[in-house]
Amino acid sequence: ALLVLLLHSSYFLGVLEKLVFLRSLSTLSHAIPYDETTESFIHENLSQIQNILVQQEPLHSLFSPVRQELFIAITDLSCQDINLLLGSDDKSNLFSDLIKSIITLPSIKTLSILQTVMPNVQYDTESLYRQTFQAFCEMLQCLVIQDPHLENLDQILEPWLQSTKDHERERATTSMSQMLRCLSRHLNLQPPLYFQKLGSLVALMALLCGDPVEEVAQEAAEGIHYLLHITLKLKGITGDRKSRQNIKDIMKKCKELLDINNIKEFYSNPFKIAQVFEVLLSPNELVQFIVTTLDGLKNLKHPCTQQSAGELLVTLVKSAETRFEKVPDIMRAICDRLPIISQPSARQQAINIVSLFISRPKYTDAVLNHLLYYPIPFDRHLAELWRTLDIDLPNTTWILWRLLRKLQKCHNVDQEKMEYIAVAATEALYEIFVGNKLQAAMYRLFPQLLMALLIQVHHSIGLTMSDITIPDDMYLSNKDISTSTPLSFAIQATKTLLLRTACWYEFNVMEKRKGWNLLEMEYFHLDGVSLLANVLLEKHGMLAHKVLYLLIPLLNRGNEKHRLTSAAFFVELFQSPLARRIPKRYTITRLEEWLYHENHQFRVLSLKGMDSLLCHHQGKEAIKGMIPVILSNLSETDEKIVLFSINVLRSLLDTMDFTTLKTTMQALFSLFSDFRPNVHLFAVNVFGDSIKMVKHKNKQDIEGQILESLIPLLLHSQDENEAVAEESSRVLTICCRFLKWKLPRQVYNKDPWHSNPSGIGVICKFFGNNNTISKVCFSPL
């Protein structure tokens, strides 16, 4: 009843009444049993206590000992197991207000200035502040002892330890240091004991050891020293027999740092904290340490704090490289903070952590999976990360290979939509190429990189960002969708690969001959691939040979576009002398398989490959058996198939028996009326070559076919296409020589016949003199 009366009277009266209430509360606390009545009183009047004793006190001044007396009263109550600040939300709010009321006070210098301008101030401000702050620290120490599970210790002052105001940071550090000292010296630690966020607390104190304010750094060094003692004891209590032995070994190893006289070891070398605590932190606590230290990189006001953060991160990751379990969480923390770390050196420190993790084979895939999950196209922050990765030389090839494999796996299946990871991996490769930090690996993996990117180009033709399978939880803005295409990413990555690997000649040829435009069109994509293969073989034969051997196993892998692009590059490299060493089962067998493929593009590549081999005098006997199929291709509507078939037949003429040769000539003759100039021209040309292959004993059997071709050749010698006219005239001469005829000179006149009627008469008379010739030549008409 007396407490209630004092409480309500203090609400209406001033400082003296509040002091009377608090001092009475302290006195009575020794006689008050902590029972349900006491608990009920505290709960019912907690809000009034908070309002009167905390919120009514001015936040930016210290002109009375009310706060000091409040801290003393709470301490006295705590000593009697009467908990005023822990155990409920209301109590936690009061606790937060109390901490704020002392930590956020202006600096002592400012408080002293305020005292000089305020009348009727009864207390010396500096002395009052020191007494109040000491009472506050003693209250915290008492609370720590009353909370043996340590559940709140590492969160009590965390926000204030990161304050940008020097005096707030100093007060918070001093308070934490004194709590840790109290806990280290006086508390009988018994399980279950644990820090909820030990990793964060270690990181905060470690960063403060490098604080520009000397008092803060010294207090933090002392606090981290006590925290190490506590942690060692906790780990020794809660660990199994094996871990306890490890702790003993660690204690021996860190003996000089555990000595009270060597607290300055932490103060002068904060990175040593990471070395010492690394073995004591669990995998989850290691993540806490890194995430909290990353926040130190955002401290633009104090560059030295950023430097300490960078050293701590690198030291911890190197020391604990095998014990991380939540690498994606660390990557997420880094990626989320990059946009708000504006200082270049601090950004690079964060990126260096990514470099360290991605360099470890154990974590490479986890890092890549997370980085590739970010929205595409990448923002400038993630692009910078890829470009500035700093990886030790032995691991560069491994990193690039794993990223390459992510892309290659997307080419193994047929899907209506492209997987987002294919575009993400392509863009990542582009950024790495631009950064040029992995140049040695780029040279080493050039064949694989080139083919993967060309295949990605093929897959990307005609797609927009709306054709990409984007996971539901990935955000992609409309701007990104409308301004970007998967094809543009693949083309720019391919171009950059050529430039970064000194393939300037190949790049320039592709530019001049519109090779990039060919690659971007569905129907002409394989022509673009062929052009690039040819110029690569011309200028960089060694690289081309490496690609050749790579392609052999690739021809049977992946989906159809994968195989087509690989096959197009493969057949162009048949021009290389090195191709002669490839066993026939990899060349002729493959070409025969493609010759029967339902996809006409495979048939084109088959015939093109045969033509290349035959030009280099390879595989004639094996290809000879495919002549019937090749002849059947002459009736195809695809011009490329017909032209390559004619070329292959030309190379096989000397291997044909008379029956096959006669059949070939008949098939070629059927193309004399083809409306496609190139087909007509090639058919006439090879028809002429085939006549030369007829042996003397077979001349009589082929004479009828030769006679049948005369009038069509004669008529086409007047074709408006000059090349067709000249070739028809040439082959007509060959036919007449075969027949041992001498054509009238008017046949070879290039002037139009309608301008020379007499010449037409001579030609007609020549052919009309022989009734047999007339029947053969004119009956089809």
PDB file of N, CA and C in Angstrom, residues 199-265:
ATOM      1  N   GLY A 199      28.228 -15.283 -32.256  1.00  0.00           N
ATOM      2  CA  GLY A 199      29.006 -14.836 -33.399  1.00  0.00           C
ATOM      3  C   GLY A 199      28.879 -13.348 -33.638  1.00  0.00           C
ATOM      4  N   SER A 200      27.670 -12.822 -33.494  1.00  0.00           N
ATOM      5  CA  SER A 200      27.452 -11.386 -33.686  1.00  0.00           C
ATOM      6  C   SER A 200      28.152 -10.579 -32.605  1.00  0.00           C
ATOM      7  N   LEU A 201      28.077 -11.074 -31.358  1.00  0.00           N
ATOM      8  CA  LEU A 201      28.718 -10.355 -30.256  1.00  0.00           C
ATOM      9  C   LEU A 201      30.234 -10.306 -30.432  1.00  0.00           C
ATOM     10  N   VAL A 202      30.828 -11.422 -30.825  1.00  0.00           N
ATOM     11  CA  VAL A 202      32.275 -11.447 -31.065  1.00  0.00           C
ATOM     12  C   VAL A 202      32.643 -10.468 -32.173  1.00  0.00           C
ATOM     13  N   ALA A 203      31.852 -10.467 -33.236  1.00  0.00           N
ATOM     14  CA  ALA A 203      32.145  -9.576 -34.359  1.00  0.00           C
ATOM     15  C   ALA A 203      32.029  -8.117 -33.957  1.00  0.00           C
ATOM     16  N   LEU A 204      30.988  -7.788 -33.216  1.00  0.00           N
ATOM     17  CA  LEU A 204      30.811  -6.393 -32.782  1.00  0.00           C
ATOM     18  C   LEU A 204      31.979  -5.932 -31.926  1.00  0.00           C
ATOM     19  N   MET A 205      32.361  -6.765 -30.965  1.00  0.00           N
ATOM     20  CA  MET A 205      33.464  -6.390 -30.092  1.00  0.00           C
ATOM     21  C   MET A 205      34.783  -6.334 -30.851  1.00  0.00           C
ATOM     22  N   ALA A 206      34.948  -7.219 -31.808  1.00  0.00           N
ATOM     23  CA  ALA A 206      36.165  -7.213 -32.610  1.00  0.00           C
ATOM     24  C   ALA A 206      36.269  -5.936 -33.436  1.00  0.00           C
ATOM     25  N   LEU A 207      35.156  -5.526 -34.052  1.00  0.00           N
ATOM     26  CA  LEU A 207      35.152  -4.280 -34.824  1.00  0.00           C
ATOM     27  C   LEU A 207      35.470  -3.080 -33.935  1.00  0.00           C
ATOM     28  N   LEU A 208      34.948  -3.117 -32.723  1.00  0.00           N
ATOM     29  CA  LEU A 208      35.187  -2.004 -31.797  1.00  0.00           C
ATOM     30  C   LEU A 208      36.637  -1.954 -31.346  1.00  0.00           C
ATOM     31  N   CYS A 209      37.335  -3.079 -31.410  1.00  0.00           N
ATOM     32  CA  CYS A 209      38.759  -3.074 -31.072  1.00  0.00           C
ATOM     33  C   CYS A 209      39.566  -2.229 -32.059  1.00  0.00           C
ATOM     34  N   GLY A 210      39.022  -2.029 -33.217  1.00  0.00           N
ATOM     35  CA  GLY A 210      39.679  -1.163 -34.204  1.00  0.00           C
ATOM     36  C   GLY A 210      39.027   0.199 -34.311  1.00  0.00           C
ATOM     37  N   ASP A 211      38.246   0.567 -33.308  1.00  0.00           N
ATOM     38  CA  ASP A 211      37.516   1.839 -33.338  1.00  0.00           C
ATOM     39  C   ASP A 211      38.479   3.025 -33.305  1.00  0.00           C
ATOM     40  N   PRO A 212      38.154   4.098 -34.034  1.00  0.00           N
ATOM     41  CA  PRO A 212      39.025   5.281 -34.015  1.00  0.00           C
ATOM     42  C   PRO A 212      39.067   5.991 -32.667  1.00  0.00           C
ATOM     43  N   VAL A 213      38.035   5.800 -31.844  1.00  0.00           N
ATOM     44  CA  VAL A 213      38.035   6.381 -30.496  1.00  0.00           C
ATOM     45  C   VAL A 213      38.829   5.441 -29.589  1.00  0.00           C
ATOM     46  N   GLU A 214      39.926   5.925 -29.059  1.00  0.00           N
ATOM     47  CA  GLU A 214      40.844   5.053 -28.323  1.00  0.00           C
ATOM     48  C   GLU A 214      40.173   4.412 -27.123  1.00  0.00           C
ATOM     49  N   GLU A 215      39.326   5.179 -26.402  1.00  0.00           N
ATOM     50  CA  GLU A 215      38.666   4.626 -25.225  1.00  0.00           C
ATOM     51  C   GLU A 215      37.753   3.459 -25.602  1.00  0.00           C
ATOM     52  N   VAL A 216      37.084   3.582 -26.747  1.00  0.00           N
ATOM     53  CA  VAL A 216      36.203   2.510 -27.210  1.00  0.00           C
ATOM     54  C   VAL A 216      37.020   1.263 -27.522  1.00  0.00           C
ATOM     55  N   ALA A 217      38.135   1.454 -28.232  1.00  0.00           N
ATOM     56  CA  ALA A 217      38.964   0.320 -28.616  1.00  0.00           C
ATOM     57  C   ALA A 217      39.521  -0.400 -27.388  1.00  0.00           C
ATOM     58  N   GLN A 218      39.944   0.359 -26.389  1.00  0.00           N
ATOM     59  CA  GLN A 218      40.515  -0.252 -25.185  1.00  0.00           C
ATOM     60  C   GLN A 218      39.458  -1.039 -24.411  1.00  0.00           C
ATOM     61  N   GLU A 219      38.273  -0.453 -24.258  1.00  0.00           N
ATOM     62  CA  GLU A 219      37.196  -1.143 -23.542  1.00  0.00           C
ATOM     63  C   GLU A 219      36.783  -2.415 -24.299  1.00  0.00           C
ATOM     64  N   ALA A 220      36.730  -2.323 -25.626  1.00  0.00           N
ATOM     65  CA  ALA A 220      36.350  -3.485 -26.425  1.00  0.00           C
ATOM     66  C   ALA A 220      37.382  -4.597 -26.304  1.00  0.00           C
ATOM     67  N   ALA A 221      38.671  -4.223 -26.296  1.00  0.00           N
ATOM     68  CA  ALA A 221      39.725  -5.228 -26.165  1.00  0.00           C
ATOM     69  C   ALA A 221      39.616  -5.956 -24.829  1.00  0.00           C
ATOM     70  N   GLU A 222      39.309  -5.202 -23.774  1.00  0.00           N
ATOM     71  CA  GLU A 222      39.148  -5.845 -22.468  1.00  0.00           C
ATOM     72  C   GLU A 222      37.900  -6.735 -22.461  1.00  0.00           C
ATOM     73  N   GLY A 223      36.830  -6.245 -23.073  1.00  0.00           N
ATOM     74  CA  GLY A 223      35.598  -7.024 -23.115  1.00  0.00           C
ATOM     75  C   GLY A 223      35.766  -8.319 -23.902  1.00  0.00           C
ATOM     76  N   ILE A 224      36.459  -8.258 -25.017  1.00  0.00           N
ATOM     77  CA  ILE A 224      36.648  -9.465 -25.832  1.00  0.00           C
ATOM     78  C   ILE A 224      37.528 -10.469 -25.105  1.00  0.00           C
ATOM     79  N   HIS A 225      38.430  -9.954 -24.290  1.00  0.00           N
ATOM     80  CA  HIS A 225      39.275 -10.830 -23.468  1.00  0.00           C
ATOM     81  C   HIS A 225      38.416 -11.635 -22.492  1.00  0.00           C
ATOM     82  N   TYR A 226      37.484 -10.956 -21.839  1.00  0.00           N
ATOM     83  CA  TYR A 226      36.591 -11.652 -20.900  1.00  0.00           C
ATOM     84  C   TYR A 226      35.650 -12.599 -21.651  1.00  0.00           C
ATOM     85  N   LEU A 227      35.202 -12.167 -22.796  1.00  0.00           N
ATOM     86  CA  LEU A 227      34.299 -13.006 -23.589  1.00  0.00           C
ATOM     87  C   LEU A 227      34.997 -14.298 -24.013  1.00  0.00           C
ATOM     88  N   LEU A 228      36.277 -14.202 -24.283  1.00  0.00           N
ATOM     89  CA  LEU A 228      37.028 -15.403 -24.635  1.00  0.00           C
ATOM     90  C   LEU A 228      37.081 -16.378 -23.467  1.00  0.00           C
ATOM     91  N   HIS A 229      37.324 -15.849 -22.268  1.00  0.00           N
ATOM     92  CA  HIS A 229      37.314 -16.711 -21.076  1.00  0.00           C
ATOM     93  C   HIS A 229      35.957 -17.411 -20.913  1.00  0.00           C
ATOM     94  N   ILE A 230      34.886 -16.627 -21.054  1.00  0.00           N
ATOM     95  CA  ILE A 230      33.535 -17.183 -20.882  1.00  0.00           C
ATOM     96  C   ILE A 230      33.268 -18.262 -21.919  1.00  0.00           C
ATOM     97  N   THR A 231      33.615 -17.961 -23.171  1.00  0.00           N
ATOM     98  CA  THR A 231      33.344 -18.888 -24.268  1.00  0.00           C
ATOM     99  C   THR A 231      34.105 -20.189 -24.088  1.00  0.00           C
ATOM    100  N   LEU A 232      35.361 -20.072 -23.695  1.00  0.00           N
ATOM    101  CA  LEU A 232      36.150 -21.275 -23.468  1.00  0.00           C
ATOM    102  C   LEU A 232      35.520 -22.150 -22.387  1.00  0.00           C
ATOM    103  N   LYS A 233      35.050 -21.504 -21.324  1.00  0.00           N
ATOM    104  CA  LYS A 233      34.451 -22.273 -20.232  1.00  0.00           C
ATOM    105  C   LYS A 233      33.130 -22.896 -20.669  1.00  0.00           C
ATOM    106  N   LEU A 234      32.314 -22.117 -21.429  1.00  0.00           N
ATOM    107  CA  LEU A 234      31.045 -22.648 -21.911  1.00  0.00           C
ATOM    108  C   LEU A 234      31.250 -23.832 -22.839  1.00  0.00           C
ATOM    109  N   LYS A 235      32.182 -23.704 -23.754  1.00  0.00           N
ATOM    110  CA  LYS A 235      32.428 -24.783 -24.708  1.00  0.00           C
ATOM    111  C   LYS A 235      32.961 -26.018 -23.976  1.00  0.00           C
ATOM    112  N   GLY A 236      33.756 -25.774 -22.947  1.00  0.00           N
ATOM    113  CA  GLY A 236      34.280 -26.902 -22.187  1.00  0.00           C
ATOM    114  C   GLY A 236      33.207 -27.621 -21.407  1.00  0.00           C
ATOM    115  N   ILE A 237      32.181 -26.866 -20.973  1.00  0.00           N
ATOM    116  CA  ILE A 237      31.096 -27.474 -20.192  1.00  0.00           C
ATOM    117  C   ILE A 237      30.128 -28.245 -21.085  1.00  0.00           C
ATOM    118  N   THR A 238      29.772 -27.617 -22.206  1.00  0.00           N
ATOM    119  CA  THR A 238      28.703 -28.176 -23.042  1.00  0.00           C
ATOM    120  C   THR A 238      29.210 -29.181 -24.068  1.00  0.00           C
ATOM    121  N   GLY A 239      30.509 -29.209 -24.348  1.00  0.00           N
ATOM    122  CA  GLY A 239      31.025 -30.101 -25.379  1.00  0.00           C
ATOM    123  C   GLY A 239      31.221 -31.521 -24.883  1.00  0.00           C
ATOM    124  N   ASP A 240      31.440 -32.436 -25.807  1.00  0.00           N
ATOM    125  CA  ASP A 240      31.730 -33.812 -25.438  1.00  0.00           C
ATOM    126  C   ASP A 240      33.203 -33.946 -25.073  1.00  0.00           C
ATOM    127  N   ARG A 241      33.611 -35.171 -24.765  1.00  0.00           N
ATOM    128  CA  ARG A 241      34.983 -35.379 -24.297  1.00  0.00           C
ATOM    129  C   ARG A 241      36.004 -34.963 -25.344  1.00  0.00           C
ATOM    130  N   LYS A 242      35.715 -35.294 -26.590  1.00  0.00           N
ATOM    131  CA  LYS A 242      36.662 -34.956 -27.656  1.00  0.00           C
ATOM    132  C   LYS A 242      36.796 -33.446 -27.807  1.00  0.00           C
ATOM    133  N   SER A 243      35.643 -32.726 -27.780  1.00  0.00           N
ATOM    134  CA  SER A 243      35.704 -31.275 -27.948  1.00  0.00           C
ATOM    135  C   SER A 243      36.375 -30.613 -26.760  1.00  0.00           C
ATOM    136  N   ARG A 244      36.185 -31.203 -25.554  1.00  0.00           N
ATOM    137  CA  ARG A 244      36.857 -30.624 -24.380  1.00  0.00           C
ATOM    138  C   ARG A 244      38.364 -30.711 -24.533  1.00  0.00           C
ATOM    139  N   GLN A 245      38.837 -31.796 -25.083  1.00  0.00           N
ATOM    140  CA  GLN A 245      40.273 -31.927 -25.318  1.00  0.00           C
ATOM    141  C   GLN A 245      40.740 -30.891 -26.319  1.00  0.00           C
ATOM    142  N   ASN A 246      39.916 -30.642 -27.325  1.00  0.00           N
ATOM    143  CA  ASN A 246      40.256 -29.607 -28.306  1.00  0.00           C
ATOM    144  C   ASN A 246      40.338 -28.239 -27.655  1.00  0.00           C
ATOM    145  N   ILE A 247      39.409 -27.980 -26.730  1.00  0.00           N
ATOM    146  CA  ILE A 247      39.419 -26.699 -26.025  1.00  0.00           C
ATOM    147  C   ILE A 247      40.699 -26.539 -25.215  1.00  0.00           C
ATOM    148  N   LYS A 248      41.131 -27.610 -24.581  1.00  0.00           N
ATOM    149  CA  LYS A 248      42.381 -27.545 -23.817  1.00  0.00           C
ATOM    150  C   LYS A 248      43.556 -27.209 -24.732  1.00  0.00           C
ATOM    151  N   ASP A 249      43.555 -27.835 -25.898  1.00  0.00           N
ATOM    152  CA  ASP A 249      44.625 -27.543 -26.857  1.00  0.00           C
ATOM    153  C   ASP A 249      44.579 -26.095 -27.312  1.00  0.00           C
ATOM    154  N   ILE A 250      43.344 -25.587 -27.508  1.00  0.00           N
ATOM    155  CA  ILE A 250      43.193 -24.192 -27.936  1.00  0.00           C
ATOM    156  C   ILE A 250      43.686 -23.249 -26.853  1.00  0.00           C
ATOM    157  N   MET A 251      43.371 -23.577 -25.610  1.00  0.00           N
ATOM    158  CA  MET A 251      43.790 -22.713 -24.494  1.00  0.00           C
ATOM    159  C   MET A 251      45.313 -22.631 -24.424  1.00  0.00           C
ATOM    160  N   LYS A 252      45.964 -23.746 -24.658  1.00  0.00           N
ATOM    161  CA  LYS A 252      47.428 -23.722 -24.664  1.00  0.00           C
ATOM    162  C   LYS A 252      47.957 -22.867 -25.800  1.00  0.00           C
ATOM    163  N   LYS A 253      47.304 -23.013 -26.944  1.00  0.00           N
ATOM    164  CA  LYS A 253      47.743 -22.271 -28.131  1.00  0.00           C
ATOM    165  C   LYS A 253      47.575 -20.770 -27.937  1.00  0.00           C
ATOM    166  N   CYS A 254      46.515 -20.367 -27.219  1.00  0.00           N
ATOM    167  CA  CYS A 254      46.208 -18.941 -27.064  1.00  0.00           C
ATOM    168  C   CYS A 254      46.630 -18.404 -25.703  1.00  0.00           C
ATOM    169  N   LYS A 255      47.561 -19.041 -25.075  1.00  0.00           N
ATOM    170  CA  LYS A 255      47.899 -18.683 -23.701  1.00  0.00           C
ATOM    171  C   LYS A 255      48.322 -17.225 -23.561  1.00  0.00           C
ATOM    172  N   GLU A 256      49.149 -16.763 -24.509  1.00  0.00           N
ATOM    173  CA  GLU A 256      49.635 -15.387 -24.382  1.00  0.00           C
ATOM    174  C   GLU A 256      48.510 -14.369 -24.540  1.00  0.00           C
ATOM    175  N   LEU A 257      47.461 -14.722 -25.290  1.00  0.00           N
ATOM    176  CA  LEU A 257      46.347 -13.801 -25.458  1.00  0.00           C
ATOM    177  C   LEU A 257      45.386 -13.841 -24.275  1.00  0.00           C
ATOM    178  N   LEU A 258      45.418 -14.927 -23.533  1.00  0.00           N
ATOM    179  CA  LEU A 258      44.562 -15.042 -22.360  1.00  0.00           C
ATOM    180  C   LEU A 258      45.147 -14.353 -21.137  1.00  0.00           C
ATOM    181  N   ASP A 259      46.403 -14.019 -21.221  1.00  0.00           N
ATOM    182  CA  ASP A 259      47.054 -13.334 -20.107  1.00  0.00           C
ATOM    183  C   ASP A 259      46.509 -11.908 -20.000  1.00  0.00           C
ATOM    184  N   ILE A 260      46.130 -11.504 -18.836  1.00  0.00           N
ATOM    185  CA  ILE A 260      45.536 -10.174 -18.628  1.00  0.00           C
ATOM    186  C   ILE A 260      46.456  -9.057 -19.089  1.00  0.00           C
ATOM    187  N   ASN A 261      47.743  -9.306 -19.038  1.00  0.00           N
ATOM    188  CA  ASN A 261      48.682  -8.266 -19.449  1.00  0.00           C
ATOM    189  C   ASN A 261      48.776  -8.114 -20.965  1.00  0.00           C
ATOM    190  N   ASN A 262      48.155  -9.035 -21.693  1.00  0.00           N
ATOM    191  CA  ASN A 262      48.248  -8.988 -23.149  1.00  0.00           C
ATOM    192  C   ASN A 262      46.924  -8.638 -23.805  1.00  0.00           C
ATOM    193  N   ILE A 263      46.073  -7.936 -23.070  1.00  0.00           N
ATOM    194  CA  ILE A 263      44.817  -7.492 -23.671  1.00  0.00           C
ATOM    195  C   ILE A 263      45.087  -6.624 -24.894  1.00  0.00           C
ATOM    196  N   LYS A 264      46.182  -5.897 -24.894  1.00  0.00           N
ATOM    197  CA  LYS A 264      46.506  -5.015 -26.025  1.00  0.00           C
ATOM    198  C   LYS A 264      46.750  -5.788 -27.311  1.00  0.00           C
ATOM    199  N   GLU A 265      46.950  -7.101 -27.198  1.00  0.00           N
ATOM    200  CA  GLU A 265      47.085  -7.903 -28.411  1.00  0.00           C
ATOM    201  C   GLU A 265      45.818  -7.778 -29.269  1.00  0.00           C
TER     202      GLU A 265
END
